[in-house]
Coordinates of C-alpha atoms and ligand atoms in Angstrom, one line a residue:
X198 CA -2.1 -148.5 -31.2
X199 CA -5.5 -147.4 -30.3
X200 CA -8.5 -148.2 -32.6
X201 CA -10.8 -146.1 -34.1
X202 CA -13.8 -148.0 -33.1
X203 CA -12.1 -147.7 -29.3
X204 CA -11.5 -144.2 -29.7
X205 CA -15.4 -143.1 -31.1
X206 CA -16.7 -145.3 -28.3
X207 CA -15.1 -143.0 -26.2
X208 CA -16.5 -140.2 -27.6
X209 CA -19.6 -141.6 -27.4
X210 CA -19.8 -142.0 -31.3
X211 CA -19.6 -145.3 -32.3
X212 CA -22.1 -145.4 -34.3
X213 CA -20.4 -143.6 -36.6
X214 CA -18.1 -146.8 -37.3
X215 CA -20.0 -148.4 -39.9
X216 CA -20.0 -145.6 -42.4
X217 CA -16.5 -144.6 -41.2
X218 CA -15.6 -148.2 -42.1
X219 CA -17.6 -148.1 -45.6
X220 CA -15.8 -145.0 -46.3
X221 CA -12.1 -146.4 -45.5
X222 CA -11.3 -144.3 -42.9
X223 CA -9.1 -145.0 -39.8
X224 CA -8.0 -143.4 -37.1
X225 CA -5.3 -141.7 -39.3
X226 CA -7.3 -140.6 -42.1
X227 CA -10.1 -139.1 -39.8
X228 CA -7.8 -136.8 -38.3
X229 CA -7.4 -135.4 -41.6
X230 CA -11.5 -134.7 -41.9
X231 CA -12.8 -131.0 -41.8
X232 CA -16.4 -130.2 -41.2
X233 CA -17.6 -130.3 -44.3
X234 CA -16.8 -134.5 -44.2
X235 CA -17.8 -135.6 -41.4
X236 CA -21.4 -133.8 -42.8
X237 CA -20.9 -135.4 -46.4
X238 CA -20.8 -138.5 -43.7
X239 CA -24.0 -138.0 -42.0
X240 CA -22.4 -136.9 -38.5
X241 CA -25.2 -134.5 -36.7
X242 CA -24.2 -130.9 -35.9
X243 CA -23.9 -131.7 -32.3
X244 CA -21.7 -134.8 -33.7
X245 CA -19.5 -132.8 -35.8
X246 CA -18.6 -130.3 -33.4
X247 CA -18.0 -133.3 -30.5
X248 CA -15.6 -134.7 -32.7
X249 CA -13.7 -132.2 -34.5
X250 CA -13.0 -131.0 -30.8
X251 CA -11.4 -134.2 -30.1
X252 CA -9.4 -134.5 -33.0
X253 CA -7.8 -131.1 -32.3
X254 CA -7.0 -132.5 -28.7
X255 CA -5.8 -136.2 -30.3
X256 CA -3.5 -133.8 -32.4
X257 CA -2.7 -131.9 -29.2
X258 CA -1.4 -134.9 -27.7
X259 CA 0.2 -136.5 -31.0
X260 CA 2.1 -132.9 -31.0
X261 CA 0.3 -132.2 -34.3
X262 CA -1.9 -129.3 -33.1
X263 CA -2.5 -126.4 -30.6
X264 CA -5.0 -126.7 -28.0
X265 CA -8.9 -127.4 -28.4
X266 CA -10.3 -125.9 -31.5
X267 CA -13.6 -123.3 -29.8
X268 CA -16.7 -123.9 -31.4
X269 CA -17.6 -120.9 -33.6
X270 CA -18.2 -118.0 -31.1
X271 CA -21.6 -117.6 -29.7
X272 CA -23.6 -114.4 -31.5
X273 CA -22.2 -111.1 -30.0
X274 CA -19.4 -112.6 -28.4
X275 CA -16.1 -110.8 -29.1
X276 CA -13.9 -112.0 -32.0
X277 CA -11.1 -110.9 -30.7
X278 CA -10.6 -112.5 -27.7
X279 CA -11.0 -109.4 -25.2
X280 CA -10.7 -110.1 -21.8
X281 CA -13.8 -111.3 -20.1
X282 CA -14.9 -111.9 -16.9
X283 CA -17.0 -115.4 -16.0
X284 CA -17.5 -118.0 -13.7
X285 CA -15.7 -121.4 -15.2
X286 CA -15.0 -125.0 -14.1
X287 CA -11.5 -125.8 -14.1
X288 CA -10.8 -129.6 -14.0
X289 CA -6.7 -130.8 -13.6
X290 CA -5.7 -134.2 -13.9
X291 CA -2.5 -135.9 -13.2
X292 CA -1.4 -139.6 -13.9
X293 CA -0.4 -141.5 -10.2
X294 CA 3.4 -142.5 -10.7
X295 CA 4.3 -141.3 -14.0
X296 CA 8.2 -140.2 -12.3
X297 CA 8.5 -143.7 -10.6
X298 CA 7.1 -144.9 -14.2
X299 CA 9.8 -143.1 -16.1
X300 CA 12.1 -144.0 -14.5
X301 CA 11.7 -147.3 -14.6
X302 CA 10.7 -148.6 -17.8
X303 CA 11.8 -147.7 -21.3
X304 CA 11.4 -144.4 -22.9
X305 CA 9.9 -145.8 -25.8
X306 CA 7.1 -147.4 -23.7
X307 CA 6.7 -144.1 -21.5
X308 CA 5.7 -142.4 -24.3
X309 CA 3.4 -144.5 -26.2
X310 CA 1.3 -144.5 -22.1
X311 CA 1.7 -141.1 -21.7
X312 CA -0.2 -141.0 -25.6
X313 CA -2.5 -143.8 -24.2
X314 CA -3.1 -141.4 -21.2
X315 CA -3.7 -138.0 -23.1
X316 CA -6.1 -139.9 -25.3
X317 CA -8.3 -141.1 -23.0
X318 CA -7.9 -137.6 -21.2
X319 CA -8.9 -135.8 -24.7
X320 CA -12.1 -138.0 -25.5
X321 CA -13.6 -138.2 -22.4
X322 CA -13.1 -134.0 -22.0
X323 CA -14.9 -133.9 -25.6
X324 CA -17.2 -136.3 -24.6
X325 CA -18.4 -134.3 -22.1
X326 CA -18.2 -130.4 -23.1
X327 CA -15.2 -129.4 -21.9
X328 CA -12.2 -127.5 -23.7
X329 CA -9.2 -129.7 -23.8
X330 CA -6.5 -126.2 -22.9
X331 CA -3.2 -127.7 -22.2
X332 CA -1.2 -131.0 -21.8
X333 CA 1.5 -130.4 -19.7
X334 CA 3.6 -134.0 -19.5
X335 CA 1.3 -135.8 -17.7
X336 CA -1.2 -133.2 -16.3
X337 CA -4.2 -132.2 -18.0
X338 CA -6.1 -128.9 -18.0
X339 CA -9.4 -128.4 -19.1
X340 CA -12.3 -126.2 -19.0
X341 CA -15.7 -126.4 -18.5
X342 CA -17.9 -123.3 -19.2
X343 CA -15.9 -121.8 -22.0
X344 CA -15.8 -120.6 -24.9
X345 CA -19.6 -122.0 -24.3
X346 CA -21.8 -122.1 -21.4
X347 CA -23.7 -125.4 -20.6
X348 CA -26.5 -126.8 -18.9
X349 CA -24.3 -128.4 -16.2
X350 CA -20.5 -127.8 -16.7
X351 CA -19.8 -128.8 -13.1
X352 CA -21.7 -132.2 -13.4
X353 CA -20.1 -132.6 -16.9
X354 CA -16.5 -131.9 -15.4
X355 CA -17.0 -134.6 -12.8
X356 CA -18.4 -137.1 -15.3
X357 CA -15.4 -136.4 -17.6
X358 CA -12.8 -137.1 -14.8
X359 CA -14.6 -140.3 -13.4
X360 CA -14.5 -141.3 -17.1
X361 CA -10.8 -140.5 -17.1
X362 CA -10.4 -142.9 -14.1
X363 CA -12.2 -145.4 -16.0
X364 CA -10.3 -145.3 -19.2
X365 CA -7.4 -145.6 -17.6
X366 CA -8.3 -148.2 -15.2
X367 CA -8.7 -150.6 -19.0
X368 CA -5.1 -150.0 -19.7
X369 CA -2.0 -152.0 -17.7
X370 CA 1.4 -150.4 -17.0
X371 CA 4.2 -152.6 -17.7
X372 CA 4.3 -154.3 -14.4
X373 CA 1.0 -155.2 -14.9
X374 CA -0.8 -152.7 -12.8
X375 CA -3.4 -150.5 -13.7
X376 CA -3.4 -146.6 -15.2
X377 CA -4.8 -144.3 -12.1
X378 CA -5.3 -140.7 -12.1
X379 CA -6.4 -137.8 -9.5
X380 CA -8.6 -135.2 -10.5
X381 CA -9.2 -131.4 -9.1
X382 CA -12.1 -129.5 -10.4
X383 CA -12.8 -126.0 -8.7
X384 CA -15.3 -123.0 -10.0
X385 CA -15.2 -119.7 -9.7
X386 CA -14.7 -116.4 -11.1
X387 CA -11.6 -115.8 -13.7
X388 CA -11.2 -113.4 -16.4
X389 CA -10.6 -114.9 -19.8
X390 CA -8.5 -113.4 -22.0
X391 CA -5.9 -113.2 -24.7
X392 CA -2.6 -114.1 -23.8
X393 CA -0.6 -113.1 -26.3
X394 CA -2.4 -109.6 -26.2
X395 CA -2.6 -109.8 -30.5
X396 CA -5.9 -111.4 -29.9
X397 CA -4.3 -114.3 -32.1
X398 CA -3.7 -116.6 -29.4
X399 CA -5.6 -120.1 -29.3
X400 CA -5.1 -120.8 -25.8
X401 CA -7.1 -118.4 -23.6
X402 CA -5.2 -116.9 -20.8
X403 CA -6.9 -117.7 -17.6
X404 CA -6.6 -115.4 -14.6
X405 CA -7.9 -115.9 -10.8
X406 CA -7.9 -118.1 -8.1
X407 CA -9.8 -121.3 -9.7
X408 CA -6.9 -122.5 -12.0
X409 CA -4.8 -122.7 -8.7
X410 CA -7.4 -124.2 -6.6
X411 CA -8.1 -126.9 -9.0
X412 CA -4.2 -127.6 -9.5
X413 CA -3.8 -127.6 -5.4
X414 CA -7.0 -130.2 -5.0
X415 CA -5.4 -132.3 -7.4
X416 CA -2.3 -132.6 -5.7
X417 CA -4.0 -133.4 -2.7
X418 CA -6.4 -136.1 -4.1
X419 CA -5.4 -139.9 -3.8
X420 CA -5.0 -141.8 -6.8
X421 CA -8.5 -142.8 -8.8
X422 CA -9.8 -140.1 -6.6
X423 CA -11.3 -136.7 -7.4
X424 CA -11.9 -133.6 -5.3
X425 CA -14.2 -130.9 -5.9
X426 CA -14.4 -127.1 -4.3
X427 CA -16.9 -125.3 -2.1
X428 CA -18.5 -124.3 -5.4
X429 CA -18.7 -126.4 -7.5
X430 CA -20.3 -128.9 -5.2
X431 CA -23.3 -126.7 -4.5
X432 CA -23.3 -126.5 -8.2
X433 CA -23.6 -130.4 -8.1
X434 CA -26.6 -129.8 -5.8
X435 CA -27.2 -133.8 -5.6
X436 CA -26.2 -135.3 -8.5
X437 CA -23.0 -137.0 -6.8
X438 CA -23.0 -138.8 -3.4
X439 CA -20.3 -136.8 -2.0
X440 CA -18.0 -136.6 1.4
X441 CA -17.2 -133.9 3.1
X442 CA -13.0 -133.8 3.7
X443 CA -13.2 -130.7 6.0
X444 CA -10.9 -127.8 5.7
X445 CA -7.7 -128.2 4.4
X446 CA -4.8 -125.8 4.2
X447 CA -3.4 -125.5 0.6
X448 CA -0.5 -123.7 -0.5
X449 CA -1.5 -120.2 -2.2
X450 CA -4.4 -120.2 0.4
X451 CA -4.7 -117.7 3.5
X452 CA -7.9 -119.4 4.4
X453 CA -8.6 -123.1 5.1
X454 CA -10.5 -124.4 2.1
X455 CA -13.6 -126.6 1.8
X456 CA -12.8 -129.9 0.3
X457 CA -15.4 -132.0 -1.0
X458 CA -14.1 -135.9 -2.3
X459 CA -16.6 -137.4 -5.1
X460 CA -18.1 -140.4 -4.2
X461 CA -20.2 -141.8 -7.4
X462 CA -23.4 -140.4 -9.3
X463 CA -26.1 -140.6 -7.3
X464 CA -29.6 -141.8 -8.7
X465 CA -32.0 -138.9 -9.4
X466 CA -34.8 -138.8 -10.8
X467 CA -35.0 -135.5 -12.0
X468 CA -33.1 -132.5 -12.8
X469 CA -35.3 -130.5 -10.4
X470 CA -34.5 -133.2 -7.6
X471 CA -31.1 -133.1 -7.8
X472 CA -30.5 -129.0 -7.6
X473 CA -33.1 -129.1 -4.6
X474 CA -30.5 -128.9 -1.7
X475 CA -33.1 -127.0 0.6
X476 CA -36.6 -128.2 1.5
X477 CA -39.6 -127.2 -0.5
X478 CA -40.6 -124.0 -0.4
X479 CA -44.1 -123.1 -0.3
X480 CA -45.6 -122.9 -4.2
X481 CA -46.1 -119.3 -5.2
X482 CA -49.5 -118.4 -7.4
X483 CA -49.8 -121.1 -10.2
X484 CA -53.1 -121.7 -9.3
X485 CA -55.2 -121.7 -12.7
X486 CA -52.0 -123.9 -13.4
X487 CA -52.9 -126.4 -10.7
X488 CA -56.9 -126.2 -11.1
X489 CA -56.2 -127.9 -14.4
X490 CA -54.0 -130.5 -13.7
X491 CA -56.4 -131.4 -10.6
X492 CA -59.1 -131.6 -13.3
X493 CA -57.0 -133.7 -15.4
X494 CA -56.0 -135.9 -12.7
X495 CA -59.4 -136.5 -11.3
X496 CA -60.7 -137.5 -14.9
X497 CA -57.8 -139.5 -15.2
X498 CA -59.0 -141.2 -12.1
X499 CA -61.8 -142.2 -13.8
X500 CA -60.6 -143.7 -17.1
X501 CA -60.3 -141.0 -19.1
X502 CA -56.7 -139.9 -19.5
X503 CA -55.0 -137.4 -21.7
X504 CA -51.9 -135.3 -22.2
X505 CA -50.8 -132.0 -20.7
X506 CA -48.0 -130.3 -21.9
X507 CA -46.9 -127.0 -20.0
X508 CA -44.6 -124.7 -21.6
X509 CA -42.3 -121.6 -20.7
X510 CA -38.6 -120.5 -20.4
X511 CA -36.2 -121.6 -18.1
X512 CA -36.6 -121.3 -14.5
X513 CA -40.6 -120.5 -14.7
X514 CA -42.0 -123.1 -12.8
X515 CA -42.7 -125.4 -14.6
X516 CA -40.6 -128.7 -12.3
X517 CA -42.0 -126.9 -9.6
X518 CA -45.8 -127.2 -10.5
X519 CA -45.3 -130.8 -11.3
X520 CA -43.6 -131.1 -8.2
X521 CA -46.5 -129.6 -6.5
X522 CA -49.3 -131.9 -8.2
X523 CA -46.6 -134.6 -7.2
X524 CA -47.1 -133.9 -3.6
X525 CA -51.0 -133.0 -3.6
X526 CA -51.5 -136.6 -4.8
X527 CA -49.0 -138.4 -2.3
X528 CA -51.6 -140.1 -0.4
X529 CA -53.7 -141.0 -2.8
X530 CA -53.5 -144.6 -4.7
X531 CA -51.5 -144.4 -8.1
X532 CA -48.1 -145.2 -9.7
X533 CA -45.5 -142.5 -10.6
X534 CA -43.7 -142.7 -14.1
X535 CA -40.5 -139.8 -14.3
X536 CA -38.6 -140.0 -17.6
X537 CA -35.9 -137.0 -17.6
X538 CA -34.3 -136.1 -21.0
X539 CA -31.1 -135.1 -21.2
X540 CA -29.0 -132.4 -23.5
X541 CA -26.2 -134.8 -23.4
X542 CA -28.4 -137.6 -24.7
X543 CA -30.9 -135.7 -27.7
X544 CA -29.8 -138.5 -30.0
X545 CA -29.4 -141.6 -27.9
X546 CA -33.0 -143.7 -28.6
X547 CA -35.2 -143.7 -25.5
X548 CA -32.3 -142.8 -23.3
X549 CA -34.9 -141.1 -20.4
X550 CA -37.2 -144.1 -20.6
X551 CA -33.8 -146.2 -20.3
X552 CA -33.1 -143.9 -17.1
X553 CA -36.6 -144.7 -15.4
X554 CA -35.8 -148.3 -15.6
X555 CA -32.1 -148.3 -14.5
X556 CA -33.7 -146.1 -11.6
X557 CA -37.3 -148.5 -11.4
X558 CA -35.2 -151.7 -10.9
X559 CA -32.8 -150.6 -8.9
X560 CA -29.3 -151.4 -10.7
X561 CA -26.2 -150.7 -9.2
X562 CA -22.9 -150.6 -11.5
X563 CA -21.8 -153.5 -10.0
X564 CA -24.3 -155.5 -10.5
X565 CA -23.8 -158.6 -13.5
X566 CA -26.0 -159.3 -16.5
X567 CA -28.0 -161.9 -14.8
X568 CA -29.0 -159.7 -11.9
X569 CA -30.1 -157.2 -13.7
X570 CA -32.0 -159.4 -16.2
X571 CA -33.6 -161.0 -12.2
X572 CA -34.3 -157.2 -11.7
X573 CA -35.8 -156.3 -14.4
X574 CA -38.2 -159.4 -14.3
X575 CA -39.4 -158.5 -11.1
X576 CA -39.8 -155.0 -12.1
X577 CA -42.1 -155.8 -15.3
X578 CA -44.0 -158.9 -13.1
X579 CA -44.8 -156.0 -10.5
X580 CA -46.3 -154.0 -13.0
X581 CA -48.7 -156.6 -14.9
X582 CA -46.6 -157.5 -18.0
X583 CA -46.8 -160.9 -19.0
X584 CA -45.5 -162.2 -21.9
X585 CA -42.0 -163.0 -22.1
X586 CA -41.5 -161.2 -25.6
X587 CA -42.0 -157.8 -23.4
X588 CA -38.9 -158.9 -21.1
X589 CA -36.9 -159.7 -24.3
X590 CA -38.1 -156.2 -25.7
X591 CA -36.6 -154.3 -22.8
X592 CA -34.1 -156.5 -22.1
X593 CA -32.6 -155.2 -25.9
X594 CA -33.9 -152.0 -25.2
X595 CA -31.4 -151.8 -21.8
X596 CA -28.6 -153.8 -23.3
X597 CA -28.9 -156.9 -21.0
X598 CA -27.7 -159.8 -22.6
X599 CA -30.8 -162.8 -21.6
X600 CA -28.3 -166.0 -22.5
X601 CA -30.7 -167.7 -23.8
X602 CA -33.6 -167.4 -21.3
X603 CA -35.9 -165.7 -23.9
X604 CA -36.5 -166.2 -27.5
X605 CA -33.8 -163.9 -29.7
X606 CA -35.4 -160.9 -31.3
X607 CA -35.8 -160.9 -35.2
X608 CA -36.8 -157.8 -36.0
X609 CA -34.9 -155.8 -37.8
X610 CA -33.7 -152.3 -35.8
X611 CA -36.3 -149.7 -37.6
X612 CA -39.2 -152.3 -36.4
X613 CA -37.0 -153.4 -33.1
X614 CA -37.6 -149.4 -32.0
X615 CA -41.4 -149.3 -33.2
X616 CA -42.3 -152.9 -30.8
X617 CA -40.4 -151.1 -28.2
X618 CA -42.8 -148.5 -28.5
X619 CA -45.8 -150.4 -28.7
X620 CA -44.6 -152.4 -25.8
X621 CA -44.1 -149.3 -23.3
X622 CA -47.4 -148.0 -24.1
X623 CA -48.9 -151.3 -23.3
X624 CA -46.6 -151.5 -20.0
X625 CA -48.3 -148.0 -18.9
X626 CA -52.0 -149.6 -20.0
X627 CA -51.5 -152.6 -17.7
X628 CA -49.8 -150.3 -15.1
X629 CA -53.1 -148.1 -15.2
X630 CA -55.3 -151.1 -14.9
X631 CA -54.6 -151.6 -11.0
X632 CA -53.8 -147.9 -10.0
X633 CA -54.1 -144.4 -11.6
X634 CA -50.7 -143.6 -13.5
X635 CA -49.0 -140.4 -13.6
X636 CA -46.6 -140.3 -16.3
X637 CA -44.0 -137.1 -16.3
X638 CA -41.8 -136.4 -19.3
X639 CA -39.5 -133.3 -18.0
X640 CA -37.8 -131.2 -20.4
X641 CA -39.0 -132.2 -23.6
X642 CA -37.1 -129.6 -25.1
X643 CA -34.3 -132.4 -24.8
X644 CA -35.9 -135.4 -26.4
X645 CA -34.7 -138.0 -29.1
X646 CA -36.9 -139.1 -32.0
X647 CA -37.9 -142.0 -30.5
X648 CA -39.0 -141.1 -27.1
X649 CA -41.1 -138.4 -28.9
X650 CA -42.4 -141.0 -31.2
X651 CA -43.8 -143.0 -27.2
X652 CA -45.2 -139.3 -26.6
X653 CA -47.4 -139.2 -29.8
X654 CA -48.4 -143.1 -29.2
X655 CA -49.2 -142.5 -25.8
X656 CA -50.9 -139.3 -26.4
X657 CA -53.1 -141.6 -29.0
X658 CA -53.6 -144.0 -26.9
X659 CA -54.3 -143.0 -23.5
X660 CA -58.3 -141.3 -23.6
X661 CA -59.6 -144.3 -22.3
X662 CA -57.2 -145.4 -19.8
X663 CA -56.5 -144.2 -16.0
X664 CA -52.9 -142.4 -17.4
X665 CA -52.0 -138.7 -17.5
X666 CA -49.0 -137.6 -19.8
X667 CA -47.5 -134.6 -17.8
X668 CA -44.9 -133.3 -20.2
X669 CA -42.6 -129.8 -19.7
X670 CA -40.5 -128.2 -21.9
X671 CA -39.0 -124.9 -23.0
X672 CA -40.8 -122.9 -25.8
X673 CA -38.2 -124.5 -28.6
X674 CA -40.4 -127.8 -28.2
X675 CA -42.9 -128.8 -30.8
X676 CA -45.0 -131.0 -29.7
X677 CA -45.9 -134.2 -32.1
X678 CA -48.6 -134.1 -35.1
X679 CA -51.1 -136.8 -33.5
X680 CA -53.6 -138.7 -34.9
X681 CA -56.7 -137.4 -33.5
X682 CA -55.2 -136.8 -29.8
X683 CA -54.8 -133.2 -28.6
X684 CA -52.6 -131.8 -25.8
X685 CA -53.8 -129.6 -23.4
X686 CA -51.4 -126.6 -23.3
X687 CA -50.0 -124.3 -21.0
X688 CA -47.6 -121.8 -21.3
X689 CA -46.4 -120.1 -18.2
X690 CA -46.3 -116.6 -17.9
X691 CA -43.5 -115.0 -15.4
X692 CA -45.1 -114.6 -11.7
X693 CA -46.1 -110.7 -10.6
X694 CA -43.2 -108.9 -9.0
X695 CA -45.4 -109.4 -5.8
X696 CA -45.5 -113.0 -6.2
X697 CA -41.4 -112.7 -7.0
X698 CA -41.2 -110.8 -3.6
X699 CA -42.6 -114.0 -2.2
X700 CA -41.0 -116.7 -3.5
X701 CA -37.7 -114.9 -2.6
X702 CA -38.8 -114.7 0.7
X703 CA -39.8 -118.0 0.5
X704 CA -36.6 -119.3 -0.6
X705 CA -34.5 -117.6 1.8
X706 CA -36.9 -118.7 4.6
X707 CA -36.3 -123.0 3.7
X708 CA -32.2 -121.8 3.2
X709 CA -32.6 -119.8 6.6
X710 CA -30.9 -117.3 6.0
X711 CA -29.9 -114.2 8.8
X712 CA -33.2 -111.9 8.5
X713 CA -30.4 -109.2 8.0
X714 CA -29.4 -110.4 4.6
Ligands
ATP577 N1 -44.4 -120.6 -8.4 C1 -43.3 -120.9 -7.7 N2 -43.3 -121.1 -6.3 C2 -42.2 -121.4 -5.6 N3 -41.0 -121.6 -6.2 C3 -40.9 -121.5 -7.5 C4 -42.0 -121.1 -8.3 N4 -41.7 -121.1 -9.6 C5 -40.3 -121.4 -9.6 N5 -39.9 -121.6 -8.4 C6 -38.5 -122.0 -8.0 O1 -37.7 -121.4 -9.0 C7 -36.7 -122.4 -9.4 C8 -36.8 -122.7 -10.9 O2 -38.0 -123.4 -11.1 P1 -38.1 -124.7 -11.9 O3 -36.9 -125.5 -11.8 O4 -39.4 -125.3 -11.6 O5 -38.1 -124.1 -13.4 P2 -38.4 -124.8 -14.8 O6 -39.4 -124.0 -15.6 O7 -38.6 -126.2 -14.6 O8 -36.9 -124.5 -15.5 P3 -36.1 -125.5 -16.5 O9 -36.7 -125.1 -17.9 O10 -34.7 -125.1 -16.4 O11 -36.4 -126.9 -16.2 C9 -36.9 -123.6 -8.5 O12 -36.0 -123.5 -7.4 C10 -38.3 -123.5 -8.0 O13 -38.5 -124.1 -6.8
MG578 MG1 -37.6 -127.9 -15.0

């Protein structure tokens, strides 16, 4: 029987445990919960919605329920389920042997994997966005993009299937082997609509090539493996090291299809790094924009720091101007700081500062606790940082056990976050004492309570140093109340139509495209 503390970690919400546990709920009772509970409990909007999703798909696959429950429909969009068109990712999933499986063991035992199976399936889907649609045995469809658009529903439906792998991979079949699975995930064009044609229906009716694309790749994927489309890998951009399989004739396909096999995630740095697939493209107008991060970077050259924050919706510029400051200072002496926040991650403490370091020291998954902890010595050592209750600081602050090598930490969590803190801004202090540091925060817009508490410290703290705070966000953000420390800001205005002329032409000129396009 799985546990609730299991299941939540899957999720992502175990830290809902404790007051789950105060509360004496299990895994039974929960499933019981509305909305209005799991808010009496203290679960986050973003929370609630996560996991009333995956309790409709744990009914699904108990064969309590109907499919995914949508979020409330996004203003204007049609309560009664009239057809649509829209681009969607459509992810399949299988589990590797199940008719060998069946065959061979008792039916009793099938059933409670094929439960073990669909439960992983279900909380890694919610975990990551998607909409749980159908179980059907041992296959698993889900969608990505609907009822709600996100950020990065390709990237999501790959991180939900490599989670699927890895669920599995925890849980032994009766002759001792492991769970595997293959995945399919295409994107394209369907039209969404009502099945049933009352408009009552719960499971959307899907129509268009992508369902049978992503059922086809899956078939042809080996186990623990998953395949992505044409499309959605250009949606990837780089996020995932990926290998090109070639054509491949599918059933249901005149043409040959592109077939792309997912490799692992790749190490970014940036959400703007990782959709670049072409080469920079020269930087259109912008260039009161640049004039003052110049200025600020040549007083920050000289000691006196201070914190920009530049503004304006999505897709203005705003990755592209740091970009361009990024490459106008290459040659010149200093250290680079990139902390990305995530939408997937607005409540996890610190989690872009956590990133940076993964990234800084160079982890790999496979590496063990003591290399990492080597790793992250060096990294610190590199950057000036002495005293060994620093290492234990970040050593807690990235989850590497130190066995010993430091002294334990005392403090209780609420202080354990604020000497964090204090410790980070002293890291960048001592970084700025041998070279000039530029510190970019991207997509603010994104950021948990704690990494906007470093912002306000920093921004307190940095006048008299050699660091500049380069933050972006969209217009949502609000930047922190500081104590005495301003922020310059910008917000960007959309270019001219002559300057849009140009950076079209621009674009197509790095994608080289035929001049007859
Ligand atoms: N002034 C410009 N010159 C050249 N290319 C630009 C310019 N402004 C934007 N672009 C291009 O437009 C695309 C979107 O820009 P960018 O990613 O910088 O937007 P953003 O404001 O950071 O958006 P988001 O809020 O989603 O992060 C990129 O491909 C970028 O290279
Ligand atoms: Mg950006």
């Amino acid at each position: 029987m799985i546990k609730l503390e299991a299941w939540l970690k899957e999720l992502g919400l175990d830290q809902y445990c404790p007051v789950l546990a105060e509360n004496d709920i299990d895994l039974d009772v929960l499933l019981d919960l509305g909305e209005p509970d799991l808010e009496k409990l203290g679960f986050s909007l973003g929370h609630r919605r996560k996991l009333m999703r995956a309790i409709a798909a744990r009914k699904l696959a108990l064969g309590l329920g109907t499919t995914t429950p949508s979020p409330e429909a996004p203003a204007g969009a049609s309560a009664t389920h009239e057809a649509e068109r829209r681009q969607i990712t459509v992810m399949f999933c299988d589990l590797v042997g199940s008719t060998e499986l069946a065959n061979a063991i008792d039916p009793e035992d099938m059933g409670a994997l094929i439960r073990r199976y669909q439960d992983v399936c279900a909380g890694a889907i919610a975990r990551f966005d998607g909409f749980l649609a159908k179980f059907m045995g041992d296959g698993v469809l889900a969608y990505f993009g609907y009822p709600l658009a996100h950020e990065d529903d390709a990237g999501q439906s790959v991180r939900a299937a490599m989670a699927i792998i890895e669920g599995l991979a925890q849980t032994n079949r009766p002759d001792g082997r492991p769970l595997e699975a293959r995945a399919g995930i295409a994107t394209g064009l369907v039209v969404v609509g009502d099945s049933s044609g009352a408009g009552n229906a719960r499971e959307p009716d899907i129509v268009g090539q992508t369902p049978n694309l992503a059922a086809r790749l899956q078939a042809l994927a080996e186990p623990n493996s998953i395949l992505v489309s044409q499309t959605t890998h250009r949606l990837l951009g780089r996020q995932f090291d990926c290998q090109n399989l070639g054509e491949r004739a599918l059933k249901g396909f005149a043409e040959p299809v592109q077939v792309w096999l997912v490799l692992s995630e790749a190490v970014v740095e940036s959400r703007f790094a990782a959709k670049q697939s072409a080469g920079p493209s020269p930087l259109i107008g912008r260039v009161e924009e640049m004039g003052l991060l110049r200025d600020h970077w040549n007083r920050t050259r000289q000691g006196a720091g201070g914190a920009v924050l530049l503004q304006g919706e999505a897709g203005m510029g705003k990755s592209r101007i740091v970009d361009a400051l990024s490459r106008d200072i290459e040659d010149e002496p200093h250290f680079r700081v990139l902390c990305q926040c995530s939408p997937y991650h607005m409540n996890s403490s610190l989690y872009p500062v956590i990133r940076h370091f993964e990234r800084a020291a160079g982890f790999a998954p496979a590496d063990s606790a003591s290399c990492k902890l080597q790793k992250l010595e060096a990294l610190l050592a590199a950057g000036g940082a002495k005293a060994a209750a620093t290492t234990s600081l970040m050593a807690d602050l990235l989850s590497i056990p130190t066995d010993g090598r430091y002294p334990p930490l005392v403090l209780p969590p609420a202080q354990r976050k604020g000497a964090i803190v204090a410790a980070l801004v002293d890291q960048l202090t001592e970084l700025a004492a041998q070279k000039p540091v530029l510190f970019v925060l991207e997509d603010a817009h994104w950021i948990d309570p704690t990494s906007q508490e470093l912002v306000t410290r920093l921004a307190e703290g940095i006048a008299t140093t050699s660091v500049l705070a380069l933050i972006t966000a969209r217009l949502e953000y609000m930047p922190p109340q500081t104590n005495g420390a301003s922020f310059a800001s910008r917000v960007l205005s959309r270019l001219t139509k002559e300057q849009c002329v140009d950076l079209v032409a621009g674009t197509a000129a790095t994608r080289s495209l035929d001049s007859a396009v």
